[in-house]
Short mmCIF file of C-alpha atoms and ligand atoms in Angstrom, two decimals:
data_model
loop_
_atom_site.label_atom_id
_atom_site.label_comp_id
_atom_site.label_asym_id
_atom_site.label_seq_id
_atom_site.Cartn_x
_atom_site.Cartn_y
_atom_site.Cartn_z
CA UNK A 618 -64.01 79.62 -11.62
CA UNK A 619 -64.51 76.64 -9.19
CA UNK A 620 -62.47 74.33 -7.83
CA UNK A 621 -58.85 74.50 -5.90
CA UNK A 622 -55.31 73.64 -7.54
CA UNK A 623 -51.89 74.06 -7.47
CA UNK A 624 -50.47 75.27 -11.28
CA UNK A 625 -46.68 74.56 -11.84
CA UNK A 626 -44.91 73.71 -14.79
CA UNK A 627 -41.18 72.64 -15.09
CA UNK A 628 -40.71 72.73 -18.43
CA UNK A 629 -38.21 75.58 -20.53
CA UNK A 630 -39.57 75.74 -24.17
CA UNK A 631 -37.68 77.10 -26.88
CA UNK A 632 -39.52 78.14 -29.52
CA UNK A 633 -38.69 78.95 -33.25
CA UNK A 634 -36.18 78.29 -35.87
CA UNK A 635 -32.57 78.55 -33.86
CA UNK A 636 -32.44 74.72 -32.95
CA UNK A 637 -28.79 74.64 -32.63
CA UNK A 638 -28.34 77.86 -30.10
CA UNK A 639 -31.54 76.48 -28.29
CA UNK A 640 -30.50 72.49 -27.85
CA UNK A 641 -26.65 73.95 -26.75
CA UNK A 642 -28.16 75.97 -23.91
CA UNK A 643 -30.63 73.29 -23.42
CA UNK A 644 -27.82 70.41 -22.54
CA UNK A 645 -25.95 72.61 -20.40
CA UNK A 646 -27.76 71.26 -17.39
CA UNK A 647 -27.24 68.03 -17.41
CA UNK A 648 -24.56 65.35 -17.52
CA UNK A 649 -22.42 63.80 -20.02
CA UNK A 650 -24.17 60.49 -20.89
CA UNK A 651 -27.33 61.23 -23.40
CA UNK A 652 -29.57 58.62 -24.55
CA UNK A 653 -30.65 59.80 -27.69
CA UNK A 654 -34.43 58.24 -28.43
CA UNK A 655 -35.88 58.50 -31.72
CA UNK A 656 -38.29 56.48 -33.40
CA UNK A 657 -38.33 54.77 -37.48
CA UNK A 658 -35.67 56.91 -39.18
CA UNK A 659 -37.81 59.85 -40.34
CA UNK A 660 -35.18 62.07 -38.24
CA UNK A 661 -32.78 60.67 -40.72
CA UNK A 662 -34.45 61.78 -43.85
CA UNK A 663 -35.18 65.27 -42.48
CA UNK A 664 -31.90 66.19 -41.18
CA UNK A 665 -32.99 66.84 -37.89
CA UNK A 666 -30.72 63.65 -36.50
CA UNK A 667 -27.61 65.22 -38.15
CA UNK A 668 -28.65 68.59 -36.77
CA UNK A 669 -28.94 67.09 -32.58
CA UNK A 670 -26.03 64.74 -32.67
CA UNK A 671 -23.77 67.53 -34.20
CA UNK A 672 -24.72 70.21 -31.19
CA UNK A 673 -24.62 66.70 -28.72
CA UNK A 674 -20.80 66.29 -30.26
CA UNK A 675 -20.16 69.91 -30.23
CA UNK A 676 -21.20 70.33 -26.43
CA UNK A 677 -18.70 67.39 -25.15
CA UNK A 678 -22.07 64.88 -25.01
CA UNK A 679 -21.46 60.98 -25.00
CA UNK A 680 -24.21 59.68 -27.15
CA UNK A 681 -25.98 56.54 -26.23
CA UNK A 682 -28.67 55.95 -29.25
CA UNK A 683 -31.73 53.87 -28.75
CA UNK A 684 -34.29 53.95 -31.74
CA UNK A 685 -36.87 51.86 -33.40
CA UNK A 686 -39.79 53.15 -31.31
CA UNK A 687 -43.02 52.80 -32.69
CA UNK A 688 -46.07 54.58 -33.24
CA UNK A 689 -48.21 53.43 -30.20
CA UNK A 690 -44.93 52.34 -28.14
CA UNK A 691 -45.07 48.54 -26.95
CA UNK A 692 -44.07 47.48 -23.53
CA UNK A 693 -41.35 45.30 -25.36
CA UNK A 694 -39.78 48.33 -26.43
CA UNK A 695 -40.13 50.34 -23.44
CA UNK A 696 -38.20 47.10 -21.46
CA UNK A 697 -35.57 47.00 -23.74
CA UNK A 698 -34.78 50.84 -23.04
CA UNK A 699 -35.17 50.69 -19.31
CA UNK A 700 -32.55 47.78 -19.91
CA UNK A 701 -30.02 50.15 -21.99
CA UNK A 702 -30.61 53.56 -19.77
CA UNK A 703 -29.84 51.48 -16.63
CA UNK A 704 -26.80 49.66 -18.24
CA UNK A 705 -25.31 52.71 -19.53
CA UNK A 706 -26.41 54.66 -16.65
CA UNK A 707 -27.59 57.94 -18.90
CA UNK A 708 -27.47 61.19 -17.25
CA UNK A 709 -30.40 62.82 -19.63
CA UNK A 710 -32.46 61.11 -22.18
CA UNK A 711 -33.05 63.49 -24.90
CA UNK A 712 -36.12 62.22 -27.21
CA UNK A 713 -36.20 63.26 -30.48
CA UNK A 714 -39.65 62.83 -32.02
CA UNK A 715 -43.54 62.67 -31.84
CA UNK A 716 -45.52 61.69 -28.67
CA UNK A 717 -44.78 58.40 -28.91
CA UNK A 718 -40.74 58.86 -28.61
CA UNK A 719 -41.53 61.30 -25.91
CA UNK A 720 -43.68 59.48 -24.06
CA UNK A 721 -41.64 56.23 -24.33
CA UNK A 722 -38.58 58.06 -23.06
CA UNK A 723 -40.28 59.21 -19.70
CA UNK A 724 -41.54 55.57 -19.42
CA UNK A 725 -37.45 54.64 -19.51
CA UNK A 726 -36.73 57.62 -17.29
CA UNK A 727 -39.31 56.47 -14.71
CA UNK A 728 -38.34 52.67 -15.04
CA UNK A 729 -34.68 52.55 -15.40
CA UNK A 730 -34.09 52.32 -11.40
CA UNK A 731 -37.38 50.85 -10.17
CA UNK A 732 -36.10 48.06 -9.28
CA UNK A 733 -39.53 45.81 -9.74
CA UNK A 734 -42.11 45.62 -12.61
CA UNK A 735 -42.45 49.07 -14.14
CA UNK A 736 -45.53 48.39 -15.89
CA UNK A 737 -47.20 46.65 -13.38
CA UNK A 738 -46.15 49.68 -10.83
CA UNK A 739 -46.33 52.87 -13.01
CA UNK A 740 -48.93 51.88 -15.55
CA UNK A 741 -51.68 49.13 -14.10
CA UNK A 742 -51.22 50.51 -10.24
CA UNK A 743 -50.43 54.05 -11.49
CA UNK A 744 -47.92 54.57 -8.97
CA UNK A 745 -45.94 57.15 -8.73
CA UNK A 746 -41.78 56.60 -8.61
CA UNK A 747 -41.01 56.88 -4.81
CA UNK A 748 -39.52 60.00 -3.41
CA UNK A 749 -35.82 58.13 -3.05
CA UNK A 750 -36.03 56.30 -6.59
CA UNK A 751 -33.46 57.90 -9.21
CA UNK A 752 -35.71 59.05 -12.17
CA UNK A 753 -33.52 60.24 -15.46
CA UNK A 754 -34.37 63.78 -16.76
CA UNK A 755 -36.12 64.11 -20.02
CA UNK A 756 -35.50 66.48 -22.73
CA UNK A 757 -37.47 66.75 -26.11
CA UNK A 758 -36.84 67.93 -29.51
CA UNK A 759 -40.53 67.60 -30.80
CA UNK A 760 -41.33 66.66 -34.64
CA UNK A 761 -44.93 66.40 -34.64
CA UNK A 762 -47.22 68.79 -33.10
CA UNK A 763 -50.20 67.23 -31.52
CA UNK A 764 -50.04 65.21 -27.84
CA UNK A 765 -48.77 67.87 -25.88
CA UNK A 766 -46.33 65.21 -24.31
CA UNK A 767 -43.44 68.07 -24.32
CA UNK A 768 -44.68 70.04 -21.76
CA UNK A 769 -46.95 67.17 -19.59
CA UNK A 770 -46.17 63.79 -17.58
CA UNK A 771 -48.56 61.87 -20.11
CA UNK A 772 -46.87 58.28 -21.25
CA UNK A 773 -49.10 55.73 -23.01
CA UNK A 774 -47.72 52.57 -23.55
CA UNK A 775 -49.57 49.45 -25.06
CA UNK A 776 -49.30 45.66 -23.78
CA UNK A 777 -49.64 44.61 -27.02
CA UNK A 778 -49.84 40.91 -25.83
CA UNK A 779 -53.23 41.59 -23.82
CA UNK A 780 -54.26 44.50 -25.78
CA UNK A 781 -54.30 47.22 -23.19
CA UNK A 782 -53.25 50.62 -23.83
CA UNK A 783 -52.51 52.58 -20.74
CA UNK A 784 -52.07 56.03 -20.10
CA UNK A 785 -49.80 57.36 -16.81
CA UNK A 786 -49.62 60.78 -16.31
CA UNK A 787 -46.44 61.24 -14.21
CA UNK A 788 -45.86 64.24 -11.56
CA UNK A 789 -43.73 66.99 -12.23
CA UNK A 790 -40.43 64.85 -12.27
CA UNK A 791 -41.17 63.15 -15.36
CA UNK A 792 -42.20 66.16 -17.28
CA UNK A 793 -39.75 66.83 -19.60
CA UNK A 794 -37.16 69.48 -18.36
CA UNK A 795 -37.11 71.48 -21.72
CA UNK A 796 -38.64 71.36 -25.14
CA UNK A 797 -37.18 72.70 -28.48
CA UNK A 798 -40.38 73.54 -30.47
CA UNK A 799 -39.35 74.09 -34.10
CA UNK A 800 -42.58 74.54 -36.36
CA UNK A 801 -40.20 73.98 -39.44
CA UNK A 802 -38.91 70.23 -38.26
CA UNK A 803 -42.93 69.51 -38.59
CA UNK A 804 -42.67 70.24 -42.15
CA UNK A 805 -41.76 66.87 -43.13
CA UNK A 806 -44.37 64.99 -41.94
CA UNK A 807 -46.72 63.09 -44.09
CA UNK A 808 -50.40 65.19 -44.72
CA UNK A 809 -52.18 62.12 -42.45
CA UNK A 810 -50.12 62.53 -39.31
CA UNK A 811 -49.95 66.36 -39.46
CA UNK A 812 -53.70 66.08 -39.70
CA UNK A 813 -54.04 63.25 -36.86
CA UNK A 814 -52.15 65.95 -34.64
CA UNK A 815 -54.00 68.87 -35.45
CA UNK A 816 -57.26 66.48 -34.46
CA UNK A 817 -55.54 65.39 -31.26
CA UNK A 818 -55.07 68.61 -30.41
CA UNK A 819 -58.98 69.54 -30.78
CA UNK A 820 -59.44 66.55 -29.02
CA UNK A 821 -57.75 67.55 -25.79
CA UNK A 822 -59.25 70.89 -25.77
CA UNK A 823 -62.86 69.27 -25.98
CA UNK A 824 -61.85 66.61 -23.61
CA UNK A 825 -61.66 69.43 -20.83
CA UNK A 826 -63.84 71.95 -22.45
CA UNK A 827 -67.20 69.69 -22.50
CA UNK A 828 -67.50 69.36 -18.42
CA UNK A 829 -68.46 71.79 -16.04
CA UNK A 830 -71.02 74.62 -16.67
CA UNK A 831 -69.55 77.24 -14.09
CA UNK A 832 -68.10 80.73 -15.44
CA UNK A 833 -64.90 79.82 -15.74
CA UNK A 834 -61.75 81.55 -17.29
CA UNK A 835 -60.53 78.03 -18.35
CA UNK A 836 -63.12 77.77 -21.07
CA UNK A 837 -62.66 81.09 -22.37
CA UNK A 838 -58.72 80.38 -22.96
CA UNK A 839 -59.99 77.00 -24.46
CA UNK A 840 -62.30 78.29 -26.68
CA UNK A 841 -59.79 81.02 -28.12
CA UNK A 842 -57.03 78.32 -28.38
CA UNK A 843 -60.05 76.04 -30.74
CA UNK A 844 -60.42 78.99 -32.84
CA UNK A 845 -56.78 79.20 -33.49
CA UNK A 846 -56.92 75.68 -34.49
CA UNK A 847 -59.28 75.42 -36.65
CA UNK A 848 -58.19 78.80 -38.34
CA UNK A 849 -54.79 77.11 -38.89
CA UNK A 850 -55.98 73.72 -39.71
CA UNK A 851 -57.56 75.26 -42.47
CA UNK A 852 -54.51 76.71 -44.06
CA UNK A 853 -52.20 74.09 -43.38
CA UNK A 854 -53.63 71.27 -44.96
CA UNK A 855 -53.64 73.20 -48.22
CA UNK A 856 -50.05 74.69 -47.64
CA UNK A 857 -48.37 72.54 -45.08
CA UNK A 858 -45.49 74.71 -45.36
CA UNK A 859 -47.29 77.93 -44.56
CA UNK A 860 -44.71 78.93 -41.17
CA UNK A 861 -47.50 80.76 -39.51
CA UNK A 862 -50.00 78.11 -39.51
CA UNK A 863 -47.79 75.39 -38.55
CA UNK A 864 -46.25 77.52 -35.81
CA UNK A 865 -49.37 78.25 -34.67
CA UNK A 866 -50.25 74.43 -34.71
CA UNK A 867 -47.55 73.64 -32.69
CA UNK A 868 -48.15 76.31 -29.69
CA UNK A 869 -51.49 75.55 -29.30
CA UNK A 870 -50.93 71.61 -29.01
CA UNK A 871 -48.53 72.34 -26.49
CA UNK A 872 -51.06 74.66 -24.16
CA UNK A 873 -54.03 72.29 -25.08
CA UNK A 874 -52.25 69.54 -22.99
CA UNK A 875 -49.80 70.92 -20.19
CA UNK A 876 -52.26 70.90 -17.47
CA UNK A 877 -53.13 74.51 -17.47
CA UNK A 878 -56.64 74.01 -19.13
CA UNK A 879 -57.57 71.41 -16.76
CA UNK A 880 -57.35 73.91 -13.73
CA UNK A 881 -60.80 74.44 -12.06
CA UNK A 882 -62.25 71.61 -14.27
CA UNK A 883 -63.00 67.89 -14.06
CA UNK A 884 -62.60 67.08 -17.87
CA UNK A 885 -64.46 63.90 -19.63
CA UNK A 886 -61.54 61.90 -21.59
CA UNK A 887 -64.20 59.13 -22.66
CA UNK A 888 -62.67 60.17 -26.56
CA UNK A 889 -59.53 59.14 -25.31
CA UNK A 890 -60.62 56.34 -23.40
CA UNK A 891 -62.41 54.66 -26.22
CA UNK A 892 -60.02 55.52 -28.99
CA UNK A 893 -57.25 53.89 -26.52
CA UNK A 894 -58.80 50.80 -26.55
CA UNK A 895 -59.41 50.95 -30.25
CA UNK A 896 -55.89 51.72 -30.52
CA UNK A 897 -54.48 48.53 -28.84
CA UNK A 898 -56.96 46.29 -31.17
CA UNK A 899 -56.10 47.97 -34.27
CA UNK A 900 -52.81 50.38 -33.92
CA UNK A 901 -54.92 53.24 -35.10
CA UNK A 902 -53.00 56.23 -35.60
CA UNK A 903 -53.72 58.00 -32.07
CA UNK A 904 -56.01 60.98 -33.57
CA UNK A 905 -57.51 59.24 -36.14
CA UNK A 906 -59.30 57.13 -33.47
CA UNK A 907 -60.34 60.11 -31.83
CA UNK A 908 -61.72 61.72 -35.02
CA UNK A 909 -63.84 58.54 -36.01
CA UNK A 910 -65.60 58.66 -32.89
CA UNK A 911 -66.60 62.01 -31.59
CA UNK A 912 -69.28 62.78 -33.71
CA UNK A 913 -70.92 60.01 -32.21
CA UNK A 914 -69.66 60.38 -28.89
CA UNK A 915 -70.89 64.04 -28.73
CA UNK A 916 -74.00 63.36 -30.40
CA UNK A 917 -74.55 60.68 -27.85
CA UNK A 918 -73.78 62.60 -24.35
CA UNK A 919 -75.06 66.24 -25.83
CA UNK A 920 -78.45 66.05 -23.70
CA UNK A 921 -76.48 65.66 -20.54
CA UNK A 922 -74.58 69.12 -21.28
CA UNK A 923 -77.08 70.88 -24.14
CA UNK A 924 -76.04 74.53 -22.69
CA UNK A 925 -72.76 74.12 -23.11
CA UNK A 926 -72.82 72.29 -26.64
CA UNK A 927 -74.51 75.60 -27.44
CA UNK A 928 -71.70 77.54 -26.42
CA UNK A 929 -69.58 75.78 -28.22
CA UNK A 930 -71.67 76.69 -31.75
CA UNK A 931 -71.96 80.29 -30.63
CA UNK A 932 -68.62 81.07 -29.86
CA UNK A 933 -65.83 78.37 -31.46
CA UNK A 934 -67.96 77.45 -34.88
CA UNK A 935 -69.05 80.94 -35.14
CA UNK A 936 -73.15 79.72 -35.42
CA UNK A 937 -76.01 82.30 -35.51
CA UNK A 938 -78.62 81.79 -32.70
CA UNK A 939 -81.12 83.34 -35.34
CA UNK A 940 -84.56 81.41 -33.48
CA UNK A 941 -82.67 78.13 -33.12
CA UNK A 942 -83.54 76.38 -29.67
CA UNK A 943 -80.84 75.41 -27.79
CA UNK A 944 -81.21 71.98 -28.93
CA UNK A 945 -80.79 72.90 -32.54
CA UNK A 946 -77.93 75.35 -31.89
CA UNK A 947 -76.22 72.43 -29.51
CA UNK A 948 -76.76 69.62 -32.43
CA UNK A 949 -75.60 72.52 -35.31
CA UNK A 950 -71.99 72.84 -33.81
CA UNK A 951 -71.67 69.19 -33.63
CA UNK A 952 -72.06 68.81 -36.96
CA UNK A 953 -70.03 71.73 -37.86
CA UNK A 954 -67.18 69.37 -36.12
CA UNK A 955 -68.04 66.54 -38.32
CA UNK A 956 -67.89 68.82 -41.30
CA UNK A 957 -64.52 69.92 -39.87
CA UNK A 958 -63.30 66.58 -39.46
CA UNK A 959 -63.85 65.71 -42.81
CA UNK A 960 -62.85 68.68 -44.17
CA UNK A 961 -59.12 68.33 -43.04
CA UNK A 962 -59.14 64.87 -43.88
CA UNK A 963 -59.59 63.26 -40.53
CA UNK A 964 -61.07 60.09 -40.31
CA UNK A 965 -64.86 59.96 -40.20
CA UNK A 966 -65.65 56.25 -38.73
CA UNK A 967 -63.93 53.28 -37.40
CA UNK A 968 -64.60 51.15 -39.90
CA UNK A 969 -61.48 52.89 -42.21
CA UNK A 970 -59.54 52.07 -39.25
CA UNK A 971 -60.20 48.17 -38.88
CA UNK A 972 -62.78 48.29 -36.67
CA UNK A 973 -65.64 45.84 -37.49
CA UNK A 974 -69.22 45.05 -35.61
CA UNK A 975 -67.92 41.89 -34.07
CA UNK A 976 -65.31 43.72 -32.29
CA UNK A 977 -67.28 45.84 -30.43
CA UNK A 978 -68.48 44.37 -27.56
CA UNK A 979 -64.93 43.39 -26.80
CA UNK A 980 -63.56 47.26 -27.24
CA UNK A 981 -66.58 48.30 -25.21
CA UNK A 982 -66.23 45.98 -22.01
CA UNK A 983 -61.94 46.41 -22.25
CA UNK A 984 -62.35 50.52 -22.20
CA UNK A 985 -61.62 52.41 -18.76
CA UNK A 986 -65.18 53.59 -17.98
CA UNK A 987 -65.76 57.33 -16.79
CA UNK A 988 -67.24 60.58 -18.55
CA UNK A 989 -67.88 64.33 -18.05
CA UNK A 990 -71.77 65.46 -18.47
CA UNK A 991 -72.39 61.37 -18.51
CA UNK A 992 -70.72 58.22 -16.42
CA UNK A 993 -70.47 55.93 -19.37
CA UNK A 994 -71.26 52.84 -19.12
CA UNK A 995 -70.09 49.76 -21.43
CA UNK A 996 -73.57 49.54 -23.30
CA UNK A 997 -73.10 53.33 -23.79
CA UNK A 998 -69.68 52.51 -25.40
CA UNK A 999 -71.40 49.93 -27.58
CA UNK A 1000 -74.06 52.27 -29.09
CA UNK A 1001 -71.27 54.96 -29.66
CA UNK A 1002 -69.23 52.65 -31.60
CA UNK A 1003 -71.90 51.23 -33.55
CA UNK A 1004 -72.81 54.81 -34.59
CA UNK A 1005 -69.34 55.22 -35.64
CA UNK A 1006 -68.93 52.60 -37.93
CA UNK A 1007 -69.98 54.60 -40.86
O1 NZQ B 303 -41.35 57.01 -35.79
P1 NZQ B 303 -40.47 58.21 -36.77
O2 NZQ B 303 -40.12 57.47 -38.00
O3 NZQ B 303 -40.52 59.27 -36.10
O4 NZQ B 303 -41.66 58.36 -37.92
C1 NZQ B 303 -42.95 59.11 -37.41
C2 NZQ B 303 -44.35 58.01 -36.60
O5 NZQ B 303 -44.58 57.24 -37.99
C3 NZQ B 303 -43.74 60.03 -37.83
N1 NZQ B 303 -43.02 61.25 -37.58
C4 NZQ B 303 -43.29 62.34 -36.71
N2 NZQ B 303 -42.52 63.16 -36.93
C5 NZQ B 303 -42.17 63.10 -38.12
C6 NZQ B 303 -42.40 61.94 -38.64
N3 NZQ B 303 -42.65 61.63 -40.09
C7 NZQ B 303 -41.98 62.85 -40.91
N4 NZQ B 303 -41.56 63.79 -40.04
C8 NZQ B 303 -41.59 64.12 -38.99
N5 NZQ B 303 -41.11 65.68 -38.44
O6 NZQ B 303 -45.18 60.40 -37.56
C9 NZQ B 303 -45.68 59.05 -36.87
C10 NZQ B 303 -46.43 58.98 -35.90
O7 NZQ B 303 -45.22 59.49 -34.60
P2 NZQ B 303 -45.89 59.42 -33.18
O8 NZQ B 303 -44.77 59.83 -32.27
O9 NZQ B 303 -46.61 57.85 -32.85
O10 NZQ B 303 -47.32 60.43 -33.34
P3 NZQ B 303 -48.01 61.14 -32.03
O11 NZQ B 303 -47.39 62.27 -31.60
O12 NZQ B 303 -49.31 61.49 -32.31
O13 NZQ B 303 -47.98 60.25 -30.68
C11 NZQ B 303 -49.19 59.06 -30.57
C12 NZQ B 303 -48.90 58.70 -29.44
O14 NZQ B 303 -48.73 59.84 -28.03
C13 NZQ B 303 -49.89 58.70 -27.46
C14 NZQ B 303 -50.53 58.35 -28.25
O15 NZQ B 303 -51.66 57.43 -27.46
C15 NZQ B 303 -49.72 57.66 -29.27
O16 NZQ B 303 -49.48 56.66 -28.29
N6 NZQ B 303 -50.41 60.28 -26.24
C16 NZQ B 303 -49.65 60.93 -25.65
C17 NZQ B 303 -50.28 61.69 -24.67
C18 NZQ B 303 -49.45 62.64 -23.81
N7 NZQ B 303 -48.09 62.34 -23.43
O17 NZQ B 303 -50.00 63.36 -23.18
C19 NZQ B 303 -51.88 62.07 -24.62
C20 NZQ B 303 -52.61 61.96 -26.18
O18 NZQ B 303 -53.77 62.11 -26.21
C21 NZQ B 303 -51.85 60.86 -26.45
O19 NZQ B 303 -52.68 59.47 -25.93
ZN1 ZN B 304 -55.00 62.60 -27.79
#
């Protein structure tokens, strides 16, 4: 296990079905004025809104509502929320929804009491709020398992005018103070959103796994969670109300991106960087943008980290070595990943997301560069995108 690190995570998790009890317990530690943030209305259709507002009223909270947070939340919407939170001097932001709603709530929490251009300071310059700047605490009720936003500092916002989708990973002051994780709350998700969430989890695991070649406990944990995601996904796509599968998926999502699995690891994150730019250009669903380019991306970098790809094939996909060379085994692992993408119904090319060949140069040039086994260039991204068109 190489690398030095400090591990701390402040989120109190309440897992399971006793939502009313858990939420009232979680709310005890915060003031009266609660900004209730949610998306386009799914929580009104599935009853979660009624449950949450009942608990807020019973615990004597004053509710200020902020709704309409869209998937891939925009800068314009962020600025609206910052104003509402400040004008109402709220004590807590309660995000009820998926990653977009929780990410957005963190952005509002950071920006409300920042005296300046929040977008420029936090997302473009990647600064943290100053120690003496007030930051509003955030709590969450999760309704879509995927991003891990319920237990991390990530906040991804899209400047729609300039086609820029930027993530800021805030420090511990903006990691949610608590998260209510009721797997049944994800039952009302449309199948494509469930699948997108599942692939997002797998992608977070792969982004961290495909870097380094030391003997790291973190990699063994990642492999275990990957196997659980794959097994549960196969049950959930056929039987979406299977509590065991959906609860495993929810638990995997939280651990896939709550900082534990980056301990001692460099990570890659280029699949996310390219997918974010695709999202900025097409508004594609995050998990689908990831699945659409993963096959082509991993085929492209495989030769730079072949040993790890062969291990991925053997341990995660249980592909027998029987006489295969390391390179053959590595390719078989990527093929297994591609087959699984099709099996669960995730996007397997970018054309279905609205990307056309004439957009490739612009998308490649707008992407933030990095990489794990290979430092990726703009030309590399062009090649990967071309290979992702079908
Ligand atoms: O808006 P509502 O009505 O809530 O509907 C949402 C939305 O249309 C719907 N939905 C959520 N829960 C539901 C439900 N519909 C029925 N029943 C339920 N229980 O699903 C749609 C998608 O929701 P969204 O929150 O956008 O999805 P997701 O959780 O995948 O979040 C995506 C956003 O998170 C960012 C992505 O870039 C994207 O902007 N990410 C955040 C990360 C982080 N914080 O660390 C990391 C990720 O890699 C990702 O970048
Ligand atoms: Zn993701």
